[in-house]
GROMACS .gro file of C-alpha atoms in nm:
model
  495
    1MET     CA    1   4.950   0.942  -4.365
    2SER     CA    2   4.766   1.006  -4.694
    3PHE     CA    3   4.689   0.632  -4.713
    4ASP     CA    4   4.540   0.637  -4.369
    5LEU     CA    5   4.335   0.953  -4.442
    6LEU     CA    6   4.212   0.793  -4.764
    7HIS     CA    7   4.078   0.500  -4.576
    8VAL     CA    8   3.929   0.719  -4.302
    9GLY     CA    9   3.760   0.926  -4.574
   10THR     CA   10   3.627   0.615  -4.731
   11LEU     CA   11   3.495   0.476  -4.406
   12VAL     CA   12   3.318   0.809  -4.333
   13ALA     CA   13   3.166   0.820  -4.675
   14VAL     CA   14   3.038   0.459  -4.639
   15ALA     CA   15   2.886   0.539  -4.302
   16HIS     CA   16   2.701   0.834  -4.436
   17ILE     CA   17   2.575   0.638  -4.732
   18LEU     CA   18   2.447   0.358  -4.509
   19GLY     CA   19   2.297   0.631  -4.279
   20ILE     CA   20   2.099   0.770  -4.568
   21ILE     CA   21   1.982   0.422  -4.669
   22ALA     CA   22   1.881   0.349  -4.313
   23ALA     CA   23   1.713   0.688  -4.286
   24ALA     CA   24   1.504   0.607  -4.598
   25HIS     CA   25   1.415   0.279  -4.430
   26ALA     CA   26   1.303   0.450  -4.113
   27ILE     CA   27   1.087   0.693  -4.311
   28LEU     CA   28   0.913   0.395  -4.480
   29HIS     CA   29   0.876   0.165  -4.194
   30THR     CA   30   0.862   0.364  -3.863
   31ARG     CA   31   0.506   0.369  -3.723
   32THR     CA   32   0.487   0.741  -3.644
   33SER     CA   33   0.605   1.055  -3.820
   34GLN     CA   34   0.776   1.175  -3.505
   35GLY     CA   35   0.980   0.855  -3.477
   36ALA     CA   36   1.058   0.851  -3.844
   37ILE     CA   37   1.194   1.214  -3.809
   38ALA     CA   38   1.396   1.127  -3.497
   39TRP     CA   39   1.563   0.826  -3.663
   40ALA     CA   40   1.612   0.988  -4.004
   41VAL     CA   41   1.775   1.309  -3.862
   42SER     CA   42   2.006   1.106  -3.629
   43LEU     CA   43   2.102   0.854  -3.887
   44VAL     CA   44   2.193   1.118  -4.149
   45ALA     CA   45   2.371   1.350  -3.906
   46MET     CA   46   2.536   1.092  -3.683
   47PRO     CA   47   2.550   0.754  -3.862
   48TYR     CA   48   2.866   0.645  -3.664
   49LEU     CA   49   2.649   0.664  -3.340
   50THR     CA   50   2.307   0.563  -3.460
   51LEU     CA   51   2.348   0.291  -3.732
   52ILE     CA   52   2.405   0.003  -3.481
   53PRO     CA   53   2.128   0.117  -3.234
   54TYR     CA   54   1.895   0.138  -3.534
   55LEU     CA   55   1.976  -0.215  -3.636
   56PHE     CA   56   1.869  -0.338  -3.287
   57LEU     CA   57   1.606  -0.101  -3.197
   58GLY     CA   58   1.472   0.093  -3.501
   59ARG     CA   59   1.217  -0.119  -3.680
   60SER     CA   60   0.864  -0.078  -3.543
   61LYS     CA   61   0.714  -0.285  -3.827
   62PHE     CA   62   0.922  -0.604  -3.836
   63ALA     CA   63   0.926  -0.879  -4.094
   64GLY     CA   64   0.603  -1.072  -4.091
   65TYR     CA   65   0.562  -1.070  -3.721
   66ALA     CA   66   0.259  -0.831  -3.686
   67ASP     CA   67   0.067  -1.026  -3.940
   68ALA     CA   68   0.147  -1.372  -3.805
   69ARG     CA   69   0.070  -1.265  -3.453
   70ARG     CA   70  -0.256  -1.095  -3.549
   71VAL     CA   71  -0.369  -1.400  -3.742
   72GLU     CA   72  -0.289  -1.632  -3.451
   73ASN     CA   73  -0.460  -1.401  -3.186
   74GLU     CA   74  -0.777  -1.384  -3.413
   75LEU     CA   75  -0.794  -1.759  -3.446
   76LEU     CA   76  -0.750  -1.811  -3.073
   77ARG     CA   77  -1.012  -1.553  -2.986
   78THR     CA   78  -1.254  -1.712  -3.238
   79ARG     CA   79  -1.199  -2.069  -3.137
   80ALA     CA   80  -1.062  -2.076  -2.785
   81HIS     CA   81  -1.185  -1.767  -2.603
   82PRO     CA   82  -1.327  -1.815  -2.244
   83GLN     CA   83  -1.689  -1.911  -2.223
   84VAL     CA   84  -1.755  -1.630  -1.985
   85TRP     CA   85  -1.720  -1.382  -2.271
   86ASP     CA   86  -2.032  -1.529  -2.422
   87THR     CA   87  -2.233  -1.588  -2.103
   88GLN     CA   88  -2.139  -1.314  -1.860
   89ALA     CA   89  -2.038  -1.002  -2.060
   90SER     CA   90  -2.159  -0.691  -1.878
   91SER     CA   91  -2.057  -0.401  -2.104
   92ALA     CA   92  -2.406  -0.276  -2.152
   93GLY     CA   93  -2.482  -0.264  -1.773
   94VAL     CA   94  -2.285  -0.089  -1.495
   95PRO     CA   95  -1.985   0.003  -1.706
   96THR     CA   96  -2.206   0.191  -1.956
   97GLN     CA   97  -2.391   0.367  -1.663
   98GLN     CA   98  -2.063   0.483  -1.504
   99LEU     CA   99  -1.847   0.549  -1.807
  100GLY     CA  100  -2.092   0.611  -2.098
  101SER     CA  101  -2.167   0.382  -2.385
  102ARG     CA  102  -1.924   0.532  -2.630
  103LEU     CA  103  -1.624   0.483  -2.402
  104VAL     CA  104  -1.723   0.122  -2.317
  105GLN     CA  105  -1.777   0.046  -2.685
  106SER     CA  106  -1.444   0.180  -2.789
  107LEU     CA  107  -1.246   0.016  -2.508
  108THR     CA  108  -1.409  -0.329  -2.565
  109ARG     CA  109  -1.334  -0.300  -2.932
  110LEU     CA  110  -0.977  -0.183  -2.872
  111GLY     CA  111  -0.896  -0.475  -2.645
  112GLY     CA  112  -1.111  -0.742  -2.802
  113MET     CA  113  -1.243  -0.850  -2.464
  114PRO     CA  114  -1.575  -0.765  -2.286
  115PHE     CA  115  -1.638  -0.620  -1.939
  116LEU     CA  116  -1.710  -0.907  -1.697
  117PRO     CA  117  -1.911  -0.867  -1.364
  118GLY     CA  118  -1.883  -1.057  -1.038
  119ASN     CA  119  -1.518  -0.979  -0.952
  120THR     CA  120  -1.329  -0.861  -0.651
  121VAL     CA  121  -1.004  -0.657  -0.693
  122ARG     CA  122  -0.769  -0.551  -0.427
  123THR     CA  123  -0.457  -0.332  -0.431
  124LEU     CA  124  -0.123  -0.481  -0.329
  125VAL     CA  125   0.104  -0.193  -0.238
  126ASN     CA  126   0.471  -0.246  -0.286
  127GLY     CA  127   0.675  -0.566  -0.319
  128THR     CA  128   0.627  -0.735   0.015
  129ALA     CA  129   0.250  -0.731   0.001
  130THR     CA  130   0.259  -0.836  -0.368
  131PHE     CA  131   0.484  -1.135  -0.332
  132GLU     CA  132   0.333  -1.254  -0.007
  133ALA     CA  133   0.004  -1.270  -0.181
  134ILE     CA  134   0.151  -1.441  -0.491
  135PHE     CA  135   0.344  -1.700  -0.285
  136GLU     CA  136   0.034  -1.773  -0.082
  137ALA     CA  137  -0.166  -1.835  -0.385
  138ILE     CA  138   0.097  -2.052  -0.542
  139GLU     CA  139   0.123  -2.260  -0.212
  140ASN     CA  140  -0.253  -2.321  -0.229
  141ALA     CA  141  -0.258  -2.417  -0.600
  142ARG     CA  142  -0.434  -2.746  -0.682
  143ARG     CA  143  -0.426  -2.776  -1.062
  144TYR     CA  144  -0.203  -2.519  -1.239
  145VAL     CA  145   0.002  -2.205  -1.203
  146ILE     CA  146   0.094  -1.966  -1.478
  147VAL     CA  147   0.377  -1.714  -1.435
  148GLN     CA  148   0.483  -1.444  -1.677
  149PHE     CA  149   0.734  -1.167  -1.599
  150PHE     CA  150   0.943  -0.918  -1.807
  151ILE     CA  151   1.241  -0.937  -1.571
  152VAL     CA  152   1.341  -1.251  -1.380
  153ARG     CA  153   1.655  -1.235  -1.175
  154ASP     CA  154   1.856  -1.507  -1.016
  155ASP     CA  155   1.865  -1.347  -0.673
  156ALA     CA  156   1.697  -1.405  -0.339
  157LEU     CA  157   1.350  -1.329  -0.469
  158GLY     CA  158   1.407  -1.532  -0.782
  159ASP     CA  159   1.513  -1.824  -0.568
  160MET     CA  160   1.207  -1.802  -0.363
  161LEU     CA  161   0.985  -1.811  -0.673
  162LYS     CA  162   1.186  -2.099  -0.818
  163ASP     CA  163   1.163  -2.308  -0.489
  164ALA     CA  164   0.782  -2.236  -0.465
  165LEU     CA  165   0.717  -2.346  -0.820
  166ILE     CA  166   0.932  -2.660  -0.793
  167ALA     CA  167   0.755  -2.757  -0.478
  168LYS     CA  168   0.417  -2.737  -0.653
  169ALA     CA  169   0.542  -2.923  -0.957
  170LYS     CA  170   0.645  -3.204  -0.723
  171GLN     CA  171   0.288  -3.226  -0.601
  172GLY     CA  172   0.163  -3.273  -0.954
  173VAL     CA  173   0.059  -2.914  -1.017
  174ARG     CA  174   0.114  -2.799  -1.381
  175VAL     CA  175   0.339  -2.490  -1.394
  176TYR     CA  176   0.388  -2.268  -1.705
  177PHE     CA  177   0.654  -1.999  -1.685
  178LEU     CA  178   0.711  -1.735  -1.955
  179TYR     CA  179   0.985  -1.475  -1.934
  180ASP     CA  180   1.093  -1.207  -2.178
  181SER     CA  181   1.421  -1.295  -2.348
  182ILE     CA  182   1.537  -0.930  -2.353
  183GLY     CA  183   1.421  -0.820  -2.007
  184SER     CA  184   1.567  -1.133  -1.852
  185PHE     CA  185   1.876  -1.143  -2.076
  186ASP     CA  186   2.107  -1.215  -1.781
  187LEU     CA  187   1.903  -1.509  -1.635
  188PRO     CA  188   2.148  -1.784  -1.615
  189HIS     CA  189   2.085  -2.115  -1.779
  190ARG     CA  190   2.112  -2.305  -1.455
  191TYR     CA  191   1.804  -2.130  -1.330
  192VAL     CA  192   1.600  -2.225  -1.626
  193ALA     CA  193   1.741  -2.576  -1.619
  194ALA     CA  194   1.652  -2.636  -1.260
  195LEU     CA  195   1.285  -2.545  -1.323
  196ARG     CA  196   1.267  -2.760  -1.638
  197ALA     CA  197   1.427  -3.057  -1.460
  198ALA     CA  198   1.144  -3.034  -1.205
  199GLY     CA  199   0.885  -3.070  -1.488
  200ILE     CA  200   0.801  -2.704  -1.526
  201GLU     CA  201   0.733  -2.580  -1.869
  202MET     CA  202   0.949  -2.270  -1.899
  203GLN     CA  203   0.988  -2.070  -2.223
  204PRO     CA  204   1.146  -1.743  -2.333
  205PHE     CA  205   0.916  -1.492  -2.517
  206ALA     CA  206   1.078  -1.346  -2.827
  207THR     CA  207   0.955  -1.186  -3.142
  208ASN     CA  208   1.246  -1.320  -3.355
  209ARG     CA  209   1.113  -1.646  -3.479
  210LEU     CA  210   1.216  -1.535  -3.828
  211PHE     CA  211   1.591  -1.500  -3.901
  212VAL     CA  212   1.549  -1.138  -4.028
  213ASN     CA  213   1.456  -1.035  -3.675
  214ARG     CA  214   1.748  -1.200  -3.493
  215LEU     CA  215   1.898  -0.861  -3.409
  216GLN     CA  216   1.566  -0.697  -3.308
  217LEU     CA  217   1.555  -0.585  -2.953
  218ASN     CA  218   1.240  -0.387  -2.962
  219PHE     CA  219   0.888  -0.542  -2.898
  220ARG     CA  220   0.949  -0.671  -2.548
  221ASN     CA  221   0.678  -0.847  -2.354
  222HIS     CA  222   0.641  -0.612  -2.055
  223ARG     CA  223   0.347  -0.804  -1.897
  224LYS     CA  224   0.354  -0.927  -1.546
  225ILE     CA  225   0.095  -1.203  -1.485
  226VAL     CA  226   0.049  -1.471  -1.227
  227ALA     CA  227  -0.268  -1.688  -1.217
  228VAL     CA  228  -0.363  -1.990  -1.012
  229ASP     CA  229  -0.625  -2.249  -1.090
  230GLY     CA  230  -0.832  -2.002  -1.300
  231GLU     CA  231  -0.952  -1.851  -0.972
  232ARG     CA  232  -0.688  -1.579  -0.873
  233ALA     CA  233  -0.477  -1.358  -1.092
  234PHE     CA  234  -0.214  -1.091  -1.025
  235VAL     CA  235  -0.125  -0.807  -1.257
  236GLY     CA  236   0.084  -0.496  -1.203
  237GLY     CA  237   0.425  -0.329  -1.212
  238HIS     CA  238   0.647  -0.575  -1.013
  239ASN     CA  239   0.914  -0.791  -1.170
  240VAL     CA  240   1.113  -1.065  -0.999
  241GLY     CA  241   1.419  -0.914  -0.840
  242VAL     CA  242   1.511  -0.788  -0.494
  243GLU     CA  243   1.501  -0.429  -0.618
  244TYR     CA  244   1.123  -0.465  -0.635
  245LEU     CA  245   1.136  -0.530  -0.255
  246GLY     CA  246   1.327  -0.210  -0.205
  247ALA     CA  247   1.649  -0.391  -0.131
  248LYS     CA  248   1.871  -0.231  -0.393
  249PRO     CA  249   1.994   0.127  -0.346
  250PRO     CA  250   2.011   0.399  -0.469
  251LEU     CA  251   1.652   0.364  -0.601
  252SER     CA  252   1.511   0.202  -0.284
  253PRO     CA  253   1.256   0.213  -0.145
  254TRP     CA  254   1.078   0.092  -0.443
  255ARG     CA  255   0.711   0.218  -0.494
  256ASP     CA  256   0.504  -0.011  -0.709
  257THR     CA  257   0.150  -0.151  -0.718
  258HIS     CA  258  -0.010  -0.489  -0.816
  259ILE     CA  259  -0.363  -0.596  -0.796
  260GLU     CA  260  -0.522  -0.930  -0.716
  261VAL     CA  261  -0.833  -1.025  -0.920
  262ARG     CA  262  -1.079  -1.295  -0.826
  263GLY     CA  263  -1.380  -1.380  -1.044
  264PRO     CA  264  -1.460  -1.421  -1.408
  265ALA     CA  265  -1.201  -1.157  -1.522
  266VAL     CA  266  -0.937  -1.403  -1.427
  267ALA     CA  267  -1.027  -1.597  -1.746
  268SER     CA  268  -0.948  -1.297  -1.952
  269ILE     CA  269  -0.612  -1.233  -1.781
  270GLN     CA  270  -0.531  -1.600  -1.832
  271PHE     CA  271  -0.618  -1.572  -2.193
  272VAL     CA  272  -0.372  -1.306  -2.250
  273PHE     CA  273  -0.106  -1.548  -2.121
  274ILE     CA  274  -0.238  -1.816  -2.352
  275GLU     CA  275  -0.188  -1.584  -2.657
  276ASP     CA  276   0.172  -1.528  -2.555
  277TRP     CA  277   0.243  -1.888  -2.476
  278TYR     CA  278   0.096  -2.000  -2.801
  279TRP     CA  279   0.325  -1.763  -2.987
  280ALA     CA  280   0.630  -1.876  -2.791
  281THR     CA  281   0.565  -2.250  -2.819
  282GLN     CA  282   0.294  -2.307  -3.089
  283GLN     CA  283   0.109  -2.507  -2.829
  284LEU     CA  284  -0.179  -2.432  -2.603
  285PRO     CA  285  -0.122  -2.493  -2.231
  286LYS     CA  286  -0.335  -2.761  -2.078
  287PHE     CA  287  -0.563  -2.606  -1.831
  288ASP     CA  288  -0.833  -2.785  -1.632
  289ALA     CA  289  -1.138  -2.560  -1.592
  290PRO     CA  290  -1.216  -2.494  -1.231
  291ALA     CA  291  -1.543  -2.631  -1.089
  292ALA     CA  292  -1.823  -2.369  -1.087
  293ASP     CA  293  -1.846  -2.380  -0.711
  294SER     CA  294  -1.478  -2.345  -0.659
  295VAL     CA  295  -1.442  -1.985  -0.763
  296THR     CA  296  -1.444  -1.768  -0.448
  297PRO     CA  297  -1.421  -1.403  -0.543
  298SER     CA  298  -1.408  -1.258  -0.192
  299PHE     CA  299  -1.098  -1.207   0.010
  300ASP     CA  300  -1.245  -1.324   0.342
  301GLN     CA  301  -1.040  -1.643   0.358
  302PRO     CA  302  -0.758  -1.713   0.597
  303GLY     CA  303  -0.417  -1.642   0.464
  304ASP     CA  304  -0.502  -1.334   0.260
  305HIS     CA  305  -0.282  -1.029   0.320
  306GLY     CA  306  -0.325  -0.656   0.312
  307ALA     CA  307  -0.577  -0.413   0.458
  308ASN     CA  308  -0.737  -0.319   0.124
  309GLU     CA  309  -0.983  -0.619   0.102
  310ARG     CA  310  -1.327  -0.587  -0.038
  311ALA     CA  311  -1.608  -0.829   0.000
  312ALA     CA  312  -1.836  -0.673  -0.264
  313ASN     CA  313  -1.819  -0.927  -0.530
  314ASN     CA  314  -1.965  -0.739  -0.822
  315MET     CA  315  -1.685  -0.525  -0.964
  316HIS     CA  316  -1.690  -0.496  -1.339
  317CYS     CA  317  -1.341  -0.558  -1.501
  318LEU     CA  318  -1.212  -0.506  -1.850
  319VAL     CA  319  -0.879  -0.667  -1.935
  320LEU     CA  320  -0.705  -0.466  -2.197
  321PRO     CA  321  -0.400  -0.622  -2.358
  322SER     CA  322  -0.192  -0.420  -2.608
  323GLY     CA  323   0.111  -0.478  -2.831
  324PRO     CA  324   0.289  -0.387  -3.159
  325ALA     CA  325   0.083  -0.642  -3.359
  326ASP     CA  326  -0.246  -0.472  -3.284
  327LYS     CA  327  -0.445  -0.328  -3.574
  328GLN     CA  328  -0.478  -0.007  -3.369
  329GLU     CA  329  -0.240   0.152  -3.130
  330THR     CA  330  -0.430   0.009  -2.841
  331CYS     CA  331  -0.234   0.138  -2.550
  332SER     CA  332  -0.210   0.496  -2.668
  333LEU     CA  333  -0.578   0.505  -2.761
  334PHE     CA  334  -0.666   0.358  -2.420
  335PHE     CA  335  -0.501   0.650  -2.247
  336VAL     CA  336  -0.659   0.903  -2.492
  337GLU     CA  337  -1.012   0.755  -2.429
  338ALA     CA  338  -0.960   0.745  -2.049
  339ILE     CA  339  -0.840   1.107  -2.035
  340ASN     CA  340  -1.117   1.227  -2.272
  341ALA     CA  341  -1.381   1.047  -2.050
  342ALA     CA  342  -1.280   1.228  -1.730
  343ARG     CA  343  -1.517   1.487  -1.607
  344GLU     CA  344  -1.382   1.562  -1.261
  345ARG     CA  345  -1.033   1.419  -1.245
  346ILE     CA  346  -0.774   1.203  -1.409
  347TRP     CA  347  -0.481   1.098  -1.191
  348ILE     CA  348  -0.196   0.907  -1.347
  349THR     CA  349   0.129   0.764  -1.194
  350THR     CA  350   0.409   0.654  -1.430
  351PRO     CA  351   0.784   0.617  -1.397
  352TYR     CA  352   0.830   0.762  -1.742
  353LEU     CA  353   0.655   1.083  -1.868
  354VAL     CA  354   0.709   1.062  -2.238
  355PRO     CA  355   0.371   1.070  -2.408
  356ASP     CA  356   0.293   1.087  -2.772
  357GLU     CA  357   0.122   1.380  -2.924
  358ALA     CA  358  -0.234   1.234  -2.906
  359VAL     CA  359  -0.200   1.155  -2.527
  360PHE     CA  360  -0.030   1.485  -2.444
  361ALA     CA  361  -0.300   1.678  -2.639
  362ALA     CA  362  -0.576   1.492  -2.451
  363LEU     CA  363  -0.408   1.572  -2.104
  364ARG     CA  364  -0.386   1.948  -2.202
  365LEU     CA  365  -0.741   1.955  -2.318
  366ALA     CA  366  -0.862   1.792  -2.000
  367ALA     CA  367  -0.687   2.051  -1.792
  368LEU     CA  368  -0.835   2.328  -2.009
  369ARG     CA  369  -1.190   2.206  -1.955
  370GLY     CA  370  -1.147   2.208  -1.575
  371VAL     CA  371  -1.051   1.848  -1.499
  372ASP     CA  372  -0.819   1.787  -1.212
  373VAL     CA  373  -0.527   1.644  -1.398
  374ARG     CA  374  -0.237   1.518  -1.182
  375ILE     CA  375   0.059   1.314  -1.287
  376LEU     CA  376   0.294   1.147  -1.025
  377ILE     CA  377   0.656   1.072  -1.157
  378PRO     CA  378   0.977   0.976  -0.984
  379SER     CA  379   1.225   1.213  -0.832
  380ARG     CA  380   1.510   0.969  -0.907
  381ARG     CA  381   1.618   0.850  -1.233
  382ASP     CA  382   1.686   0.504  -1.371
  383HIS     CA  383   1.730   0.604  -1.735
  384LEU     CA  384   1.914   0.930  -1.797
  385VAL     CA  385   1.774   1.009  -2.144
  386VAL     CA  386   1.420   0.933  -2.046
  387PHE     CA  387   1.441   1.124  -1.727
  388ALA     CA  388   1.575   1.433  -1.915
  389ALA     CA  389   1.292   1.405  -2.173
  390SER     CA  390   1.044   1.367  -1.890
  391LYS     CA  391   1.166   1.696  -1.732
  392LEU     CA  392   1.077   1.889  -2.043
  393TYR     CA  393   0.729   1.722  -2.080
  394ALA     CA  394   0.669   1.806  -1.717
  395TYR     CA  395   0.744   2.173  -1.788
  396ASP     CA  396   0.519   2.178  -2.088
  397SER     CA  397   0.245   2.008  -1.884
  398LEU     CA  398   0.267   2.269  -1.605
  399ARG     CA  399   0.215   2.555  -1.864
  400ALA     CA  400  -0.109   2.380  -1.962
  401GLY     CA  401  -0.238   2.365  -1.615
  402ILE     CA  402  -0.151   1.997  -1.539
  403ARG     CA  403  -0.021   1.939  -1.189
  404ILE     CA  404   0.301   1.740  -1.168
  405PHE     CA  405   0.429   1.571  -0.851
  406ARG     CA  406   0.764   1.412  -0.788
  407TYR     CA  407   0.762   1.111  -0.546
  408GLN     CA  408   1.035   1.169  -0.280
  409PRO     CA  409   1.102   0.852  -0.074
  410GLY     CA  410   1.245   0.628  -0.356
  411PHE     CA  411   1.187   0.526  -0.711
  412LEU     CA  412   0.823   0.528  -0.830
  413HIS     CA  413   0.743   0.248  -1.076
  414GLN     CA  414   0.366   0.199  -1.040
  415LYS     CA  415   0.129   0.239  -1.338
  416VAL     CA  416  -0.211   0.355  -1.227
  417VAL     CA  417  -0.495   0.556  -1.384
  418LEU     CA  418  -0.784   0.695  -1.171
  419ILE     CA  419  -1.090   0.819  -1.367
  420ASP     CA  420  -1.331   1.038  -1.176
  421SER     CA  421  -1.473   0.843  -0.880
  422SER     CA  422  -1.593   0.546  -1.075
  423ALA     CA  423  -1.303   0.356  -1.230
  424ALA     CA  424  -0.935   0.280  -1.206
  425ALA     CA  425  -0.684   0.092  -1.420
  426ILE     CA  426  -0.370  -0.082  -1.294
  427GLY     CA  427  -0.124  -0.279  -1.490
  428SER     CA  428   0.205  -0.272  -1.669
  429ALA     CA  429   0.178   0.019  -1.917
  430ASN     CA  430   0.381   0.334  -1.870
  431LEU     CA  431   0.297   0.677  -2.014
  432ASP     CA  432   0.563   0.652  -2.288
  433ASN     CA  433   0.603   0.561  -2.651
  434ARG     CA  434   0.759   0.221  -2.576
  435SER     CA  435   0.450   0.116  -2.392
  436PHE     CA  436   0.219   0.282  -2.651
  437ARG     CA  437   0.373   0.114  -2.965
  438LEU     CA  438   0.662  -0.127  -2.895
  439ASN     CA  439   0.592  -0.331  -2.582
  440PHE     CA  440   0.328  -0.591  -2.498
  441GLU     CA  441   0.136  -0.454  -2.202
  442ILE     CA  442  -0.172  -0.537  -1.996
  443MET     CA  443  -0.401  -0.312  -1.799
  444VAL     CA  444  -0.711  -0.410  -1.588
  445LEU     CA  445  -0.981  -0.142  -1.572
  446THR     CA  446  -1.213  -0.189  -1.277
  447VAL     CA  447  -1.548   0.003  -1.272
  448ASP     CA  448  -1.644   0.020  -0.908
  449ARG     CA  449  -1.689   0.324  -0.682
  450GLY     CA  450  -1.551   0.139  -0.378
  451PHE     CA  451  -1.240   0.027  -0.563
  452ALA     CA  452  -1.191   0.378  -0.713
  453LEU     CA  453  -1.197   0.511  -0.351
  454GLU     CA  454  -0.938   0.254  -0.250
  455VAL     CA  455  -0.715   0.366  -0.528
  456GLU     CA  456  -0.778   0.731  -0.445
  457THR     CA  457  -0.673   0.672  -0.087
  458MET     CA  458  -0.356   0.500  -0.203
  459LEU     CA  459  -0.268   0.790  -0.443
  460LEU     CA  460  -0.341   1.059  -0.175
  461ASP     CA  461  -0.086   0.883   0.048
  462ASP     CA  462   0.159   0.897  -0.242
  463PHE     CA  463   0.092   1.261  -0.314
  464ALA     CA  464   0.148   1.330   0.056
  465GLU     CA  465   0.502   1.200   0.017
  466SER     CA  466   0.561   1.388  -0.302
  467ARG     CA  467   0.670   1.739  -0.405
  468GLU     CA  468   0.457   1.936  -0.642
  469ILE     CA  469   0.693   2.095  -0.890
  470ASP     CA  470   0.675   2.432  -1.070
  471GLY     CA  471   0.847   2.582  -1.374
  472ASP     CA  472   1.167   2.650  -1.174
  473GLU     CA  473   1.283   2.297  -1.236
  474TYR     CA  474   1.324   2.387  -1.593
  475ARG     CA  475   1.386   2.758  -1.573
  476LYS     CA  476   1.667   2.732  -1.318
  477SER     CA  477   1.844   2.460  -1.513
  478ASN     CA  478   2.168   2.583  -1.679
  479ALA     CA  479   2.185   2.620  -2.067
  480LEU     CA  480   2.359   2.288  -2.102
  481ARG     CA  481   2.087   2.093  -1.901
  482ARG     CA  482   1.818   2.261  -2.104
  483MET     CA  483   1.993   2.158  -2.425
  484LEU     CA  484   2.012   1.806  -2.304
  485MET     CA  485   1.645   1.799  -2.219
  486HIS     CA  486   1.557   1.921  -2.573
  487VAL     CA  487   1.788   1.678  -2.739
  488ALA     CA  488   1.645   1.399  -2.529
  489ARG     CA  489   1.296   1.488  -2.633
  490LEU     CA  490   1.391   1.453  -2.995
  491PHE     CA  491   1.429   1.084  -2.928
  492SER     CA  492   1.099   1.059  -2.741
  493PRO     CA  493   0.933   0.856  -3.017
  494ILE     CA  494   1.177   0.585  -2.970
  495LEU     CA  495   1.226   0.594  -2.594
   0.00000   0.00000   0.00000
């Protein structure tokens, strides 16, 4: 028995020593002080539970990646950026009139892309409308199709996408398909092999080109992009899986939003894909530029779907990509700037309410200056720890005068920001630290009063199916549940 106890004691001592070493590493390398504290405390106090997760998830500055990615992006943006950036940038026009010069300047510098005029944007509410529009666009492709998703499943919807892409490849259309290696970890080889056998260029996105990062599971490419012939692009919250069609209880019906963009901003969306593709393959995709008279921004053609169609072809769009290799914390700063710019209202929908201190402070200050601040979150959970942390943030938000709503019919996954009556942003970024600092995201900010009204109408429908919460959700929880909420929030910098 003494022999066994001796070995157990040795293992415990080794675990604590390794925990202290890992805690020191976290303090030196974690990007935020909150994240460093969360990791350091857990590694010292509970090394048996946290050492392995830290190995896979803990490093927010990873060996050489940020510098390498940044250099590649800067070279691409200098040498291969879309010509419309030089010829059609509209940042000094309508966007400045509607949002103010300071906000426009900061956002264009953050994202490294200009506002572009002459676009039409429409909302695609939920999975059926989204994938009907995507499949219709793919069916009409003449030159090339690019596809990028965080999650791709080998299910009924995945098969539909595979069949549609193979059919176009057989017609001589170039197809490029990028999927995240972590989000699509269970995608079988036969699925990828079938697409490659048809001549489709399909690659996983991973940040682990260097051996030291082989165990790193952070830094996921959370973007969802489809673009066809440089004329139409789709961005939003849907991935490829039947759950996004509302066909997978208990989270169904699934509430999500995509947008379809036509016009010059498609080039910016496409360029975000080019940057990711170049990182994954070290090659540039071969795109044929569309003829000038082939770009048709309006939605008045046969075959278009959805009631939210707009024929005013002069929406100003800013494509704002963000990721862990950015010089600044682009995604977090975008939310801070959007919230600070609001004078009448800022409405946000997000599946996860785990903001960092800067964003949370901006939200509270907006409420204090009389802005109508509303946040729509799910009533059902898909991640226990995140949901528990969100409950505590919701309670603290209520105390600051922020209105919190829980969507009742099913799981809410859309990512939407409405600023006053002039602009709206839709894309892939959640209101959480993972989107702010760890994931690659994309948002499209559209400055147009008509589009803002369309988004307002959509959100009012969502609020009508939601329940506004009060402090009782927290106060009436028993002591154990409250403790779990507070413990979960300790880990919010790494959620």
